[in-house]
mmCIF file with all atom_site columns, C-alpha atoms in Angstrom:
data_model
loop_
_atom_site.group_PDB
_atom_site.id
_atom_site.type_symbol
_atom_site.label_atom_id
_atom_site.label_alt_id
_atom_site.label_comp_id
_atom_site.label_asym_id
_atom_site.label_entity_id
_atom_site.label_seq_id
_atom_site.pdbx_PDB_ins_code
_atom_site.Cartn_x
_atom_site.Cartn_y
_atom_site.Cartn_z
_atom_site.occupancy
_atom_site.B_iso_or_equiv
_atom_site.pdbx_formal_charge
_atom_site.auth_seq_id
_atom_site.auth_comp_id
_atom_site.auth_asym_id
_atom_site.auth_atom_id
_atom_site.pdbx_PDB_model_num
ATOM 1   C CA . UNK A 1 1   ? 140.125 92.833  98.542  1.00 75.00 ? 1   UNK A CA 1
ATOM 2   C CA . UNK A 1 2   ? 136.643 91.345  96.497  1.00 85.00 ? 2   UNK A CA 1
ATOM 3   C CA . UNK A 1 3   ? 135.005 90.912  100.276 1.00 88.00 ? 3   UNK A CA 1
ATOM 4   C CA . UNK A 1 4   ? 135.942 94.609  101.453 1.00 89.00 ? 4   UNK A CA 1
ATOM 5   C CA . UNK A 1 5   ? 134.476 95.863  98.722  1.00 90.00 ? 5   UNK A CA 1
ATOM 6   C CA . UNK A 1 6   ? 130.994 95.104  99.474  1.00 90.00 ? 6   UNK A CA 1
ATOM 7   C CA . UNK A 1 7   ? 131.635 96.802  102.968 1.00 91.00 ? 7   UNK A CA 1
ATOM 8   C CA . UNK A 1 8   ? 132.326 99.469  101.454 1.00 91.00 ? 8   UNK A CA 1
ATOM 9   C CA . UNK A 1 9   ? 129.541 99.543  98.959  1.00 90.00 ? 9   UNK A CA 1
ATOM 10  C CA . UNK A 1 10  ? 127.151 99.035  101.820 1.00 90.00 ? 10  UNK A CA 1
ATOM 11  C CA . UNK A 1 11  ? 128.567 102.094 104.279 1.00 91.00 ? 11  UNK A CA 1
ATOM 12  C CA . UNK A 1 12  ? 125.569 104.567 105.802 1.00 90.00 ? 12  UNK A CA 1
ATOM 13  C CA . UNK A 1 13  ? 126.401 108.651 105.248 1.00 91.00 ? 13  UNK A CA 1
ATOM 14  C CA . UNK A 1 14  ? 128.370 109.312 108.053 1.00 91.00 ? 14  UNK A CA 1
ATOM 15  C CA . UNK A 1 15  ? 129.428 105.949 108.685 1.00 91.00 ? 15  UNK A CA 1
ATOM 16  C CA . UNK A 1 16  ? 133.450 105.960 109.205 1.00 91.00 ? 16  UNK A CA 1
ATOM 17  C CA . UNK A 1 17  ? 134.922 102.483 109.679 1.00 93.00 ? 17  UNK A CA 1
ATOM 18  C CA . UNK A 1 18  ? 137.789 102.240 112.258 1.00 91.00 ? 18  UNK A CA 1
ATOM 19  C CA . UNK A 1 19  ? 139.177 98.431  112.292 1.00 90.00 ? 19  UNK A CA 1
ATOM 20  C CA . UNK A 1 20  ? 138.985 95.913  109.244 1.00 93.00 ? 20  UNK A CA 1
ATOM 21  C CA . UNK A 1 21  ? 139.737 92.245  109.128 1.00 92.00 ? 21  UNK A CA 1
ATOM 22  C CA . UNK A 1 22  ? 139.563 88.661  107.368 1.00 93.00 ? 22  UNK A CA 1
ATOM 23  C CA . UNK A 1 23  ? 138.786 85.939  109.055 1.00 93.00 ? 23  UNK A CA 1
ATOM 24  C CA . UNK A 1 24  ? 136.344 82.319  108.771 1.00 93.00 ? 24  UNK A CA 1
ATOM 25  C CA . UNK A 1 25  ? 133.094 83.249  109.517 1.00 93.00 ? 25  UNK A CA 1
ATOM 26  C CA . UNK A 1 26  ? 130.851 81.184  112.080 1.00 90.00 ? 26  UNK A CA 1
ATOM 27  C CA . UNK A 1 27  ? 133.843 78.675  112.703 1.00 92.00 ? 27  UNK A CA 1
ATOM 28  C CA . UNK A 1 28  ? 133.147 75.472  114.118 1.00 90.00 ? 28  UNK A CA 1
ATOM 29  C CA . UNK A 1 29  ? 136.000 73.873  112.990 1.00 88.00 ? 29  UNK A CA 1
ATOM 30  C CA . UNK A 1 30  ? 139.083 73.748  110.620 1.00 85.00 ? 30  UNK A CA 1
ATOM 31  C CA . UNK A 1 31  ? 136.689 72.071  108.121 1.00 89.00 ? 31  UNK A CA 1
ATOM 32  C CA . UNK A 1 32  ? 133.030 73.200  109.123 1.00 93.00 ? 32  UNK A CA 1
ATOM 33  C CA . UNK A 1 33  ? 132.876 77.273  108.614 1.00 92.00 ? 33  UNK A CA 1
ATOM 34  C CA . UNK A 1 34  ? 131.682 79.773  106.351 1.00 91.00 ? 34  UNK A CA 1
ATOM 35  C CA . UNK A 1 35  ? 135.266 80.722  104.374 1.00 91.00 ? 35  UNK A CA 1
ATOM 36  C CA . UNK A 1 36  ? 136.571 83.900  104.165 1.00 92.00 ? 36  UNK A CA 1
ATOM 37  C CA . UNK A 1 37  ? 134.549 86.988  105.484 1.00 92.00 ? 37  UNK A CA 1
ATOM 38  C CA . UNK A 1 38  ? 136.058 90.594  105.346 1.00 93.00 ? 38  UNK A CA 1
ATOM 39  C CA . UNK A 1 39  ? 134.879 91.980  108.884 1.00 93.00 ? 39  UNK A CA 1
ATOM 40  C CA . UNK A 1 40  ? 134.639 96.070  109.516 1.00 92.00 ? 40  UNK A CA 1
ATOM 41  C CA . UNK A 1 41  ? 133.977 97.730  112.824 1.00 92.00 ? 41  UNK A CA 1
ATOM 42  C CA . UNK A 1 42  ? 132.647 101.098 111.950 1.00 92.00 ? 42  UNK A CA 1
ATOM 43  C CA . UNK A 1 43  ? 131.153 103.575 114.715 1.00 92.00 ? 43  UNK A CA 1
ATOM 44  C CA . UNK A 1 44  ? 127.913 102.187 114.074 1.00 92.00 ? 44  UNK A CA 1
ATOM 45  C CA . UNK A 1 45  ? 128.025 98.945  113.602 1.00 92.00 ? 45  UNK A CA 1
ATOM 46  C CA . UNK A 1 46  ? 130.046 95.491  112.645 1.00 93.00 ? 46  UNK A CA 1
ATOM 47  C CA . UNK A 1 47  ? 129.577 94.888  109.290 1.00 94.00 ? 47  UNK A CA 1
ATOM 48  C CA . UNK A 1 48  ? 130.662 91.015  107.640 1.00 93.00 ? 48  UNK A CA 1
ATOM 49  C CA . UNK A 1 49  ? 131.011 90.334  104.170 1.00 93.00 ? 49  UNK A CA 1
ATOM 50  C CA . UNK A 1 50  ? 131.690 87.737  101.658 1.00 93.00 ? 50  UNK A CA 1
ATOM 51  C CA . UNK A 1 51  ? 131.641 88.069  97.409  1.00 91.00 ? 51  UNK A CA 1
ATOM 52  C CA . UNK A 1 52  ? 130.647 84.335  96.764  1.00 85.00 ? 52  UNK A CA 1
ATOM 53  C CA . UNK A 1 53  ? 132.751 82.890  93.924  1.00 78.00 ? 53  UNK A CA 1
ATOM 54  C CA . UNK A 1 54  ? 129.732 82.225  91.245  1.00 78.00 ? 54  UNK A CA 1
ATOM 55  C CA . UNK A 1 55  ? 128.144 85.362  91.788  1.00 78.00 ? 55  UNK A CA 1
ATOM 56  C CA . UNK A 1 56  ? 126.119 86.973  94.698  1.00 87.00 ? 56  UNK A CA 1
ATOM 57  C CA . UNK A 1 57  ? 127.590 88.029  97.972  1.00 91.00 ? 57  UNK A CA 1
ATOM 58  C CA . UNK A 1 58  ? 126.662 87.340  102.036 1.00 92.00 ? 58  UNK A CA 1
ATOM 59  C CA . UNK A 1 59  ? 126.668 90.855  104.212 1.00 91.00 ? 59  UNK A CA 1
ATOM 60  C CA . UNK A 1 60  ? 125.464 91.110  107.958 1.00 91.00 ? 60  UNK A CA 1
ATOM 61  C CA . UNK A 1 61  ? 125.984 93.803  110.211 1.00 92.00 ? 61  UNK A CA 1
ATOM 62  C CA . UNK A 1 62  ? 125.050 94.156  114.353 1.00 92.00 ? 62  UNK A CA 1
ATOM 63  C CA . UNK A 1 63  ? 124.541 97.416  115.470 1.00 91.00 ? 63  UNK A CA 1
ATOM 64  C CA . UNK A 1 64  ? 126.736 98.392  118.330 1.00 90.00 ? 64  UNK A CA 1
ATOM 65  C CA . UNK A 1 65  ? 124.222 99.009  120.690 1.00 89.00 ? 65  UNK A CA 1
ATOM 66  C CA . UNK A 1 66  ? 123.045 94.881  120.566 1.00 91.00 ? 66  UNK A CA 1
ATOM 67  C CA . UNK A 1 67  ? 126.709 93.538  121.152 1.00 91.00 ? 67  UNK A CA 1
ATOM 68  C CA . UNK A 1 68  ? 126.405 91.549  124.242 1.00 90.00 ? 68  UNK A CA 1
ATOM 69  C CA . UNK A 1 69  ? 130.404 90.731  124.689 1.00 90.00 ? 69  UNK A CA 1
ATOM 70  C CA . UNK A 1 70  ? 133.377 89.824  122.503 1.00 91.00 ? 70  UNK A CA 1
ATOM 71  C CA . UNK A 1 71  ? 135.455 86.463  124.232 1.00 91.00 ? 71  UNK A CA 1
ATOM 72  C CA . UNK A 1 72  ? 138.586 84.998  122.870 1.00 92.00 ? 72  UNK A CA 1
ATOM 73  C CA . UNK A 1 73  ? 140.405 81.258  122.757 1.00 92.00 ? 73  UNK A CA 1
ATOM 74  C CA . UNK A 1 74  ? 142.756 79.994  121.445 1.00 89.00 ? 74  UNK A CA 1
ATOM 75  C CA . UNK A 1 75  ? 143.426 76.535  120.023 1.00 82.00 ? 75  UNK A CA 1
ATOM 76  C CA . UNK A 1 76  ? 146.630 74.592  118.561 1.00 81.00 ? 76  UNK A CA 1
ATOM 77  C CA . UNK A 1 77  ? 146.278 76.276  115.211 1.00 80.00 ? 77  UNK A CA 1
ATOM 78  C CA . UNK A 1 78  ? 143.504 79.353  115.250 1.00 90.00 ? 78  UNK A CA 1
ATOM 79  C CA . UNK A 1 79  ? 142.345 81.948  117.682 1.00 93.00 ? 79  UNK A CA 1
ATOM 80  C CA . UNK A 1 80  ? 138.772 82.314  117.731 1.00 93.00 ? 80  UNK A CA 1
ATOM 81  C CA . UNK A 1 81  ? 137.195 85.493  118.830 1.00 93.00 ? 81  UNK A CA 1
ATOM 82  C CA . UNK A 1 82  ? 133.354 85.362  119.828 1.00 93.00 ? 82  UNK A CA 1
ATOM 83  C CA . UNK A 1 83  ? 130.847 88.335  119.219 1.00 93.00 ? 83  UNK A CA 1
ATOM 84  C CA . UNK A 1 84  ? 128.136 87.599  121.183 1.00 93.00 ? 84  UNK A CA 1
ATOM 85  C CA . UNK A 1 85  ? 124.902 90.012  120.152 1.00 92.00 ? 85  UNK A CA 1
ATOM 86  C CA . UNK A 1 86  ? 121.557 90.034  121.508 1.00 90.00 ? 86  UNK A CA 1
ATOM 87  C CA . UNK A 1 87  ? 120.174 87.724  118.605 1.00 90.00 ? 87  UNK A CA 1
ATOM 88  C CA . UNK A 1 88  ? 123.020 85.359  117.536 1.00 91.00 ? 88  UNK A CA 1
ATOM 89  C CA . UNK A 1 89  ? 126.581 84.642  118.162 1.00 94.00 ? 89  UNK A CA 1
ATOM 90  C CA . UNK A 1 90  ? 129.715 84.896  115.492 1.00 93.00 ? 90  UNK A CA 1
ATOM 91  C CA . UNK A 1 91  ? 132.652 82.670  115.702 1.00 94.00 ? 91  UNK A CA 1
ATOM 92  C CA . UNK A 1 92  ? 135.636 83.988  113.733 1.00 94.00 ? 92  UNK A CA 1
ATOM 93  C CA . UNK A 1 93  ? 138.564 82.005  112.964 1.00 94.00 ? 93  UNK A CA 1
ATOM 94  C CA . UNK A 1 94  ? 141.704 83.980  113.272 1.00 93.00 ? 94  UNK A CA 1
ATOM 95  C CA . UNK A 1 95  ? 145.223 83.458  111.948 1.00 89.00 ? 95  UNK A CA 1
ATOM 96  C CA . UNK A 1 96  ? 146.720 82.144  115.302 1.00 81.00 ? 96  UNK A CA 1
ATOM 97  C CA . UNK A 1 97  ? 150.065 84.939  115.081 1.00 82.00 ? 97  UNK A CA 1
ATOM 98  C CA . UNK A 1 98  ? 147.552 88.058  114.699 1.00 86.00 ? 98  UNK A CA 1
ATOM 99  C CA . UNK A 1 99  ? 144.670 86.536  116.833 1.00 88.00 ? 99  UNK A CA 1
ATOM 100 C CA . UNK A 1 100 ? 145.001 88.217  120.147 1.00 88.00 ? 100 UNK A CA 1
ATOM 101 C CA . UNK A 1 101 ? 146.251 91.219  118.631 1.00 90.00 ? 101 UNK A CA 1
ATOM 102 C CA . UNK A 1 102 ? 142.515 91.494  116.419 1.00 90.00 ? 102 UNK A CA 1
ATOM 103 C CA . UNK A 1 103 ? 140.540 90.332  119.877 1.00 88.00 ? 103 UNK A CA 1
ATOM 104 C CA . UNK A 1 104 ? 142.302 92.659  121.829 1.00 90.00 ? 104 UNK A CA 1
ATOM 105 C CA . UNK A 1 105 ? 141.971 95.897  119.343 1.00 91.00 ? 105 UNK A CA 1
ATOM 106 C CA . UNK A 1 106 ? 138.132 94.813  118.770 1.00 89.00 ? 106 UNK A CA 1
ATOM 107 C CA . UNK A 1 107 ? 137.223 94.921  122.309 1.00 89.00 ? 107 UNK A CA 1
ATOM 108 C CA . UNK A 1 108 ? 139.072 98.300  122.866 1.00 90.00 ? 108 UNK A CA 1
ATOM 109 C CA . UNK A 1 109 ? 137.644 99.642  120.395 1.00 88.00 ? 109 UNK A CA 1
ATOM 110 C CA . UNK A 1 110 ? 134.516 98.608  120.900 1.00 85.00 ? 110 UNK A CA 1
ATOM 111 C CA . UNK A 1 111 ? 134.276 99.734  124.764 1.00 84.00 ? 111 UNK A CA 1
ATOM 112 C CA . UNK A 1 112 ? 135.723 103.288 123.275 1.00 86.00 ? 112 UNK A CA 1
ATOM 113 C CA . UNK A 1 113 ? 132.777 103.554 121.073 1.00 81.00 ? 113 UNK A CA 1
ATOM 114 C CA . UNK A 1 114 ? 130.101 102.652 123.530 1.00 75.00 ? 114 UNK A CA 1
ATOM 115 C CA . UNK A 1 115 ? 131.821 104.840 126.257 1.00 76.00 ? 115 UNK A CA 1
ATOM 116 C CA . UNK A 1 116 ? 132.047 107.692 123.127 1.00 73.00 ? 116 UNK A CA 1
ATOM 117 C CA . UNK A 1 117 ? 128.364 106.979 123.026 1.00 66.00 ? 117 UNK A CA 1
ATOM 118 C CA . UNK A 1 118 ? 127.244 106.758 126.792 1.00 63.00 ? 118 UNK A CA 1
ATOM 119 C CA . UNK A 1 119 ? 128.913 110.450 127.139 1.00 64.00 ? 119 UNK A CA 1
ATOM 120 C CA . UNK A 1 120 ? 126.675 111.888 124.122 1.00 60.00 ? 120 UNK A CA 1
ATOM 121 C CA . UNK A 1 121 ? 123.610 110.907 125.348 1.00 54.00 ? 121 UNK A CA 1
ATOM 122 C CA . UNK A 1 122 ? 123.035 113.091 128.573 1.00 54.00 ? 122 UNK A CA 1
ATOM 123 C CA . UNK A 1 123 ? 124.210 116.020 126.165 1.00 51.00 ? 123 UNK A CA 1
ATOM 124 C CA . UNK A 1 124 ? 121.349 115.019 124.621 1.00 50.00 ? 124 UNK A CA 1
ATOM 125 C CA . UNK A 1 125 ? 118.788 115.545 127.533 1.00 50.00 ? 125 UNK A CA 1
ATOM 126 C CA . UNK A 1 126 ? 120.483 118.352 128.365 1.00 50.00 ? 126 UNK A CA 1
ATOM 127 C CA . UNK A 1 127 ? 117.871 120.929 126.030 1.00 51.00 ? 127 UNK A CA 1
ATOM 128 C CA . UNK A 1 128 ? 114.763 118.608 127.917 1.00 47.00 ? 128 UNK A CA 1
ATOM 129 C CA . UNK A 1 129 ? 116.601 119.935 131.665 1.00 47.00 ? 129 UNK A CA 1
ATOM 130 C CA . UNK A 1 130 ? 116.969 123.162 130.679 1.00 47.00 ? 130 UNK A CA 1
ATOM 131 C CA . UNK A 1 131 ? 112.816 123.164 129.573 1.00 45.00 ? 131 UNK A CA 1
ATOM 132 C CA . UNK A 1 132 ? 111.935 121.503 132.620 1.00 50.00 ? 132 UNK A CA 1
ATOM 133 C CA . UNK A 1 133 ? 113.991 124.312 135.016 1.00 65.00 ? 133 UNK A CA 1
ATOM 134 C CA . UNK A 1 134 ? 112.322 126.784 132.633 1.00 71.00 ? 134 UNK A CA 1
ATOM 135 C CA . UNK A 1 135 ? 108.924 125.738 133.198 1.00 71.00 ? 135 UNK A CA 1
ATOM 136 C CA . UNK A 1 136 ? 109.695 125.006 136.907 1.00 71.00 ? 136 UNK A CA 1
ATOM 137 C CA . UNK A 1 137 ? 110.701 128.533 137.041 1.00 74.00 ? 137 UNK A CA 1
ATOM 138 C CA . UNK A 1 138 ? 107.685 129.660 135.511 1.00 76.00 ? 138 UNK A CA 1
ATOM 139 C CA . UNK A 1 139 ? 105.440 128.347 137.906 1.00 75.00 ? 139 UNK A CA 1
ATOM 140 C CA . UNK A 1 140 ? 107.483 129.552 140.783 1.00 76.00 ? 140 UNK A CA 1
ATOM 141 C CA . UNK A 1 141 ? 106.961 133.144 138.845 1.00 73.00 ? 141 UNK A CA 1
ATOM 142 C CA . UNK A 1 142 ? 103.268 132.137 138.674 1.00 78.00 ? 142 UNK A CA 1
ATOM 143 C CA . UNK A 1 143 ? 102.822 131.156 142.329 1.00 77.00 ? 143 UNK A CA 1
ATOM 144 C CA . UNK A 1 144 ? 104.269 134.612 143.290 1.00 75.00 ? 144 UNK A CA 1
ATOM 145 C CA . UNK A 1 145 ? 101.344 136.502 140.464 1.00 77.00 ? 145 UNK A CA 1
ATOM 146 C CA . UNK A 1 146 ? 99.096  134.682 142.480 1.00 79.00 ? 146 UNK A CA 1
ATOM 147 C CA . UNK A 1 147 ? 100.175 135.690 145.949 1.00 76.00 ? 147 UNK A CA 1
ATOM 148 C CA . UNK A 1 148 ? 100.399 139.344 144.803 1.00 78.00 ? 148 UNK A CA 1
ATOM 149 C CA . UNK A 1 149 ? 104.231 139.672 145.019 1.00 71.00 ? 149 UNK A CA 1
ATOM 150 C CA . UNK A 1 150 ? 104.917 140.484 141.389 1.00 77.00 ? 150 UNK A CA 1
ATOM 151 C CA . UNK A 1 151 ? 102.653 142.499 138.816 1.00 85.00 ? 151 UNK A CA 1
ATOM 152 C CA . UNK A 1 152 ? 101.217 140.199 135.600 1.00 88.00 ? 152 UNK A CA 1
ATOM 153 C CA . UNK A 1 153 ? 103.599 142.760 133.546 1.00 87.00 ? 153 UNK A CA 1
ATOM 154 C CA . UNK A 1 154 ? 106.499 141.731 136.026 1.00 83.00 ? 154 UNK A CA 1
ATOM 155 C CA . UNK A 1 155 ? 105.785 137.686 135.261 1.00 82.00 ? 155 UNK A CA 1
ATOM 156 C CA . UNK A 1 156 ? 104.642 137.980 131.858 1.00 86.00 ? 156 UNK A CA 1
ATOM 157 C CA . UNK A 1 157 ? 108.425 140.056 130.942 1.00 86.00 ? 157 UNK A CA 1
ATOM 158 C CA . UNK A 1 158 ? 110.300 136.885 133.529 1.00 81.00 ? 158 UNK A CA 1
ATOM 159 C CA . UNK A 1 159 ? 107.799 134.277 131.557 1.00 81.00 ? 159 UNK A CA 1
ATOM 160 C CA . UNK A 1 160 ? 109.292 135.862 128.075 1.00 81.00 ? 160 UNK A CA 1
ATOM 161 C CA . UNK A 1 161 ? 112.758 135.245 129.377 1.00 81.00 ? 161 UNK A CA 1
ATOM 162 C CA . UNK A 1 162 ? 112.716 132.123 130.362 1.00 75.00 ? 162 UNK A CA 1
ATOM 163 C CA . UNK A 1 163 ? 111.199 131.021 127.334 1.00 75.00 ? 163 UNK A CA 1
ATOM 164 C CA . UNK A 1 164 ? 113.764 132.958 125.134 1.00 72.00 ? 164 UNK A CA 1
ATOM 165 C CA . UNK A 1 165 ? 111.214 134.944 123.327 1.00 70.00 ? 165 UNK A CA 1
#
């Protein structure tokens, strides 16, 4: 619980936690790792935190845009989930009984969050596309004005309509 309290303290406004788990951070072997860390996958990032025994804390975050892949391997005693990012790789040692389930859920969640993010991106571009098409329409009507097909008043009225004035 002490490790998770650090995550709770460092959540950003509007950040939602979708998954949490405990694992051996920077796992290399049963005797070589950075001990237990709490992990949280949110709608924005992966947070890794450890409350240290005497004083202080360790906190690392990786924004979802920087996650390349998550892979899994299984050994005799533990399963290892590898989080590959743009800058570094994190090996998380997990108890063998739940390692596959934690990895599968993390992969599913990250793909879901990235899919939602990519679906939201075209919606953000929609106003720009409307502005471009309105500008194109105004240019067309300007050509009609220059050719004498429509009057200045008709051009001004259509321009105001397209610009929402």
